[in-house]
Each structure stands twice: as structure tokens, then as C-alpha cells.
Coordinates of C-alpha atoms in Angstrom, one line a residue:
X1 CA 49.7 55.9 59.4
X2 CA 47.9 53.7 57.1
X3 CA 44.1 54.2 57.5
X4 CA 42.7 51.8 55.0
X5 CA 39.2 52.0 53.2
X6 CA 37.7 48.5 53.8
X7 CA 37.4 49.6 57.6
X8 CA 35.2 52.9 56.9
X9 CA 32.4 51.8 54.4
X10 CA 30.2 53.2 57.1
X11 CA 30.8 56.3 56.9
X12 CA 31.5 56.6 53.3
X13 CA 28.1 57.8 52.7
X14 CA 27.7 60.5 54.9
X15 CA 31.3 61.7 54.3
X16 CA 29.8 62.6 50.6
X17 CA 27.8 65.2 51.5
X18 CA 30.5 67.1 53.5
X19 CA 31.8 69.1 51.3
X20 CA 32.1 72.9 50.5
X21 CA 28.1 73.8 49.2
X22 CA 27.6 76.3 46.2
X23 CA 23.9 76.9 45.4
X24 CA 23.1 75.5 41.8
X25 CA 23.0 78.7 40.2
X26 CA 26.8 79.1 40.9
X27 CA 28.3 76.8 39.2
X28 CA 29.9 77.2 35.9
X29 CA 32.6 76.2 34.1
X30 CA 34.4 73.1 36.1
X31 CA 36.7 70.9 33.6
X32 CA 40.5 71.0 34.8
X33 CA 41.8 72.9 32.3
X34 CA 39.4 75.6 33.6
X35 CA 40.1 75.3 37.4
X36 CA 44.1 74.7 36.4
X37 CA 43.7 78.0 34.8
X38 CA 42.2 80.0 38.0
X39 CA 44.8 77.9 40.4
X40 CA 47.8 79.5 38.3
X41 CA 46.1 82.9 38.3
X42 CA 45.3 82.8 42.3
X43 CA 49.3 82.1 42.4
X44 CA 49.6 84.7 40.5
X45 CA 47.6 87.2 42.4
X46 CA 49.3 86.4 45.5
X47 CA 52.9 87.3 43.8
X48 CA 51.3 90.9 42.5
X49 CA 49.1 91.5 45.9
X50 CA 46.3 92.0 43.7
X51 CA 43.1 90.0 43.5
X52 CA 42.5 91.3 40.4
X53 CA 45.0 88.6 38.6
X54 CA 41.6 86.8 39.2
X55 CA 39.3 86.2 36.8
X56 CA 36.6 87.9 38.8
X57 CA 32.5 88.2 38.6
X58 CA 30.6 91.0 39.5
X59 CA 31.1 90.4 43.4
X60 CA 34.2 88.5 45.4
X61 CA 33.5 87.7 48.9
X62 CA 36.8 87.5 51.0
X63 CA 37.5 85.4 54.0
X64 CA 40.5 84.9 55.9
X65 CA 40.3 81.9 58.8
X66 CA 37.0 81.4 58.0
X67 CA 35.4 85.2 58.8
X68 CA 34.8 88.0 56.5
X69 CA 37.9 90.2 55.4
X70 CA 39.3 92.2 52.8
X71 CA 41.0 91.8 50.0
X72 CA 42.3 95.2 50.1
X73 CA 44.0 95.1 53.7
X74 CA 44.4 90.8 54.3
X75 CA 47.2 88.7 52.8
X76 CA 46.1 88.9 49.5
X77 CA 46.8 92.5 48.8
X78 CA 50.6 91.5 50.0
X79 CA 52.5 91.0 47.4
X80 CA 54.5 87.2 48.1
X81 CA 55.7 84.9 45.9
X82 CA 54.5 80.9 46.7
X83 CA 58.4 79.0 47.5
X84 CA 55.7 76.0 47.1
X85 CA 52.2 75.5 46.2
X86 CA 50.4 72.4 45.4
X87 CA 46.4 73.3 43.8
X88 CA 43.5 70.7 44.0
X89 CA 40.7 71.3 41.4
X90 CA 37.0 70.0 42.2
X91 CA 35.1 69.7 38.9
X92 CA 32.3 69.0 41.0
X93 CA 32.5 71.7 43.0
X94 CA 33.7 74.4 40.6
X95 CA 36.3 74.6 43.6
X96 CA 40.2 75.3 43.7
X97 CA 41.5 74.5 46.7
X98 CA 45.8 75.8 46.7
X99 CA 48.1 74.9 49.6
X100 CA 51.4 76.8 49.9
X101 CA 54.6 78.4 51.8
X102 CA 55.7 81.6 51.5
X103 CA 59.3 82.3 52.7
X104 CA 59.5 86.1 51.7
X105 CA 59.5 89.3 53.0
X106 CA 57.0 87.1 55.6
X107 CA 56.2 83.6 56.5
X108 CA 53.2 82.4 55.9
X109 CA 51.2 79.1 55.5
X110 CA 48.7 79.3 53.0
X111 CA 45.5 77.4 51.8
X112 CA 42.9 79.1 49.9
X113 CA 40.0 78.0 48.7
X114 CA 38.6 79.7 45.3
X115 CA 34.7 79.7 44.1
X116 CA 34.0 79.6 40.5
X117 CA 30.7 81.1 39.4
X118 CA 28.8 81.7 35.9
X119 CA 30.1 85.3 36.2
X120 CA 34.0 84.3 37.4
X121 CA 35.4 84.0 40.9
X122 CA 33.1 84.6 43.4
X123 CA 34.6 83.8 46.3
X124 CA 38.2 83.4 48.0
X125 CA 38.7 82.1 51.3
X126 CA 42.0 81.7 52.8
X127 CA 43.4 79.7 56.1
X128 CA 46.7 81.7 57.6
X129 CA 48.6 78.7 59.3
X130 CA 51.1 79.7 62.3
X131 CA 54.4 77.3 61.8
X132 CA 57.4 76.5 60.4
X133 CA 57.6 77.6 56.7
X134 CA 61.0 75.8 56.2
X135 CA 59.9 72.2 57.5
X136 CA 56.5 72.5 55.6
X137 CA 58.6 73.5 52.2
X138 CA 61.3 70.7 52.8
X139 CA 58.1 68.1 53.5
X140 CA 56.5 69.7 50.2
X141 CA 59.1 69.8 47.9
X142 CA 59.9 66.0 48.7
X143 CA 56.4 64.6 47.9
X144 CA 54.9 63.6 44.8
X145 CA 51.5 65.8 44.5
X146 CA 50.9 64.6 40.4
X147 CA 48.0 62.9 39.1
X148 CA 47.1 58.9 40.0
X149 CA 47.1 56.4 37.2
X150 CA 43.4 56.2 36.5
X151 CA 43.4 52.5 38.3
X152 CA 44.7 53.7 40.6
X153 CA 41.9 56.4 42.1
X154 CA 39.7 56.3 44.6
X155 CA 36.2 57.3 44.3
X156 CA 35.2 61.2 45.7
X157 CA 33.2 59.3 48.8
X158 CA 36.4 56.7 49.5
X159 CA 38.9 59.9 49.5
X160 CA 36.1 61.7 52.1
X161 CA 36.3 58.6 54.5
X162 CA 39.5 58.1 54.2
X163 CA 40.1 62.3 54.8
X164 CA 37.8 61.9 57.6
X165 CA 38.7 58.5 59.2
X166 CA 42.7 60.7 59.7
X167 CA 41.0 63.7 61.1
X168 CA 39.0 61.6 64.1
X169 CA 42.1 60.2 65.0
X170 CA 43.8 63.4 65.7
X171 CA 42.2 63.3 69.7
X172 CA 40.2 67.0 68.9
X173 CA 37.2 68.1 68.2
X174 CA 37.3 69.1 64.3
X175 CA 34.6 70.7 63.5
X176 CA 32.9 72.4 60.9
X177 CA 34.4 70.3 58.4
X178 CA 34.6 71.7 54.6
X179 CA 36.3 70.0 51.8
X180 CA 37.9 70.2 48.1
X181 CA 37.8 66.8 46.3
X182 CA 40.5 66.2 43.1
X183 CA 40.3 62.5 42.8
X184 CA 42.6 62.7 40.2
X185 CA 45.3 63.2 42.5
X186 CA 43.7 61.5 45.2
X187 CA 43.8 64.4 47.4
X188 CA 41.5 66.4 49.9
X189 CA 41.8 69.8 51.0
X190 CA 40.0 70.3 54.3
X191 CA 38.7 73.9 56.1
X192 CA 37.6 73.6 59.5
X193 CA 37.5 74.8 63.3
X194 CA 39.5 73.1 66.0
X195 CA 38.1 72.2 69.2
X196 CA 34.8 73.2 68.4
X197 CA 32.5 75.8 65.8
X198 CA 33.9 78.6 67.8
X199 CA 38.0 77.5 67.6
X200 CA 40.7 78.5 65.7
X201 CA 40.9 78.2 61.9
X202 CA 42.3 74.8 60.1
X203 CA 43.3 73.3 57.1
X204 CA 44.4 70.0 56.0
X205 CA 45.4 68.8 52.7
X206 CA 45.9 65.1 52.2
X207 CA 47.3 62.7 49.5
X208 CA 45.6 59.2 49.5
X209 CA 47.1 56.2 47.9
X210 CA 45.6 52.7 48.1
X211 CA 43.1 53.8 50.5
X212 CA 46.3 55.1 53.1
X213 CA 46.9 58.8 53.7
X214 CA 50.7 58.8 52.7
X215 CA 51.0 62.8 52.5
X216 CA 49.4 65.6 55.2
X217 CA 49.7 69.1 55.4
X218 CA 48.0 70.8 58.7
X219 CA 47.9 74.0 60.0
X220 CA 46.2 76.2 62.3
X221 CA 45.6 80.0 62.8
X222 CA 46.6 82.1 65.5
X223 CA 43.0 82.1 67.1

């Protein structure tokens, strides 16, 4: 499906301010190298079951499909090894957003979003998708998730519309709409609820190219 950018400059603008918000005095250190850093670490903590792989603040807040957890008892304290795992870094943001598949003991699909604050990680929130593990890894494995050519990227509010122009055709109500930015690799990583602020937990993670969504991951949880 090619969903090109010279038929959405309408909604460019308000796509822009869609986006995961962190109050100014939460952001901190958001160059690559930093949020590259924390992506390998969250992988990390997920293969040792131990948030504390993290580089952590003072506080973490845990969520899992959107809703308050633990990080003691949820999917984090399991200790599973990513078969694949693709991570989109938001300098803007100070946001990692990491999509994955986990083959074993348990299948799961994966995307977590983690907060970087003055004082460390803040915040991890996680979507637990319900699907096939081995098609998403084959579909993984095969694509090409590096960085664009620096001609070649799009701006943060062209990725947005182009993220959201996908979504609206998908004939539900998506709602509650969050994102992760890495224009770099011409990618978004989308949280929301599906058929409405009260459904079940989403994620999407896209790869644009040329103003055309060429790559999409999408799951769901199980309510």
C-alpha cells in the first residue's frame, strides 16, 4: 500500500502534536548514542527479567497495555531473550520505542516504550501483542530497519501523516493515538486503543520510504 505524502499536507500539522508528551522538566539527555545505549540495555533487561539492566531514576512507572503494572510480576521480570528486535530512538522525545519477538520458553510480541528523564528511566510501558511469533520474526528478519540516507528522510510531521494516513485506513476506530518519531530511519512506533479509548491495547511500528509505508508491524492485546 503506497500512501503518499503530497495527498495528506492537511493533516501534517496536527499529526505533530500527537505524539507521546513528557513535561519539560523530564527531559534529559536525547542524542542517539544515548537512547541507542538504553535500547540495548532495555534488551538486555528483558533477557535477565530484571528492570534493573536499566539505567534507572529515582522512580520507574510500569505499564503493560497501557494500564499500571509491575515490574516485579509483568513480562519484564521474565527472563526472555528478543529472537528479533528493531529500537526507534526519539531525540525529541527522549523516547525509545523497541519492537520485538520472543520465541522462548513463551511467545510473545513485544513493543515497549522507554522514558528518559534527568534522573534515568522513568518510565516503561509495554504492549503484549496476541499472534503469531514465527510469521512476525520471518517478516522481521527480512526487512531492512537501518538508517535512511540523509536525502532520503522525511520530516518528523511527514512520517506522523503518513503513520496516521495508514492507520485511518484500517476501517476501526484507533484511538488514543501515541507515537515514537526516529526520522533517521523513517520509522514510527505507534501505542493506541482499538475501537475506541476503552479497547484493547495496540501497537504499530512502521517504516516509511518516499512518503509510502513499505514495512508494518501491528499487534493487539488480549483485551
Amino acid at each position: 500500500m503506497e500512501l503518499k505524502l503530497a495527498s495528506m499536507a492537511a493533516g501534517v500539522a496536527a499529526a505533530g502534536s500527537l505524539a507521546f508528551a513528557m513535561p519539560a522538566s523530564a527531559q534529559a539527555s536525547c542524542d542517539r548514542a544515548t537512547l541507542q545505549d538504553i535500547a540495548d540495555r532495555y534488551v538486555r533487561a528483558q533477557a535477565k527479567g530484571s528492570l534493573f539492566e536499566l539505567p534507572v531514576g529515582e522512580w520507574v512507572d510500569y505499564r503493560e497495555n497501557l494500564v499500571m503494572s509491575s515490574s516485579a510480576t509483568g513480562v519484564l521480570s521474565q527472563p526472555m531473550e528478543f529472537a528479533w528486535s528493531v529500537p526507534l530512538l526519539d531525540t525529541v522525545q527522549c523516547q525509545v520505542f523497541v519492537t520485538g519477538v520472543i520465541t522462548q520458553p513463551k511467545e510473545y510480541l513485544l513493543a515497549s516504550v522507554v522514558y528518559n528523564g534527568f534522573f534515568g528511566v522513568n518510565q516503561v510501558s509495554t504492549v503484549i501483542g496476541v499472534g503469531s511469533a514465527a510469521a512476525a520474526l520471518a517478516q522481521g528478519q527480512a526487512e531492512d530497519w537501518g538508517e535512511l540516507p540523509e536525502a532520503r528522510r522525511a520530516t518528523r510531521p511527514e512520517l506522523l501523516a503518513v503513520a496516521n494516513a495508514h492507520l485511518d485506513t484500517l476501517g476501526e476506530d484507533i484511538a488514543d493515538r501515541r507515537y515514537v518519531v526516529d526520522e533517521a530511519k523513517g520509522a514510527v512506533g505507534v501505542f493506541a486503543r482499538v475501537g475506541g479509548e476503552k479497547g484493547p491495547a495496540a501497537s504499530y511500528t512502521f517504516r516509511i520510504e518516499d512518503g509510502a509505508v513499505r514495512s508494518v508491524h501491528e499487534s493487539r492485546s488480549a483485551g
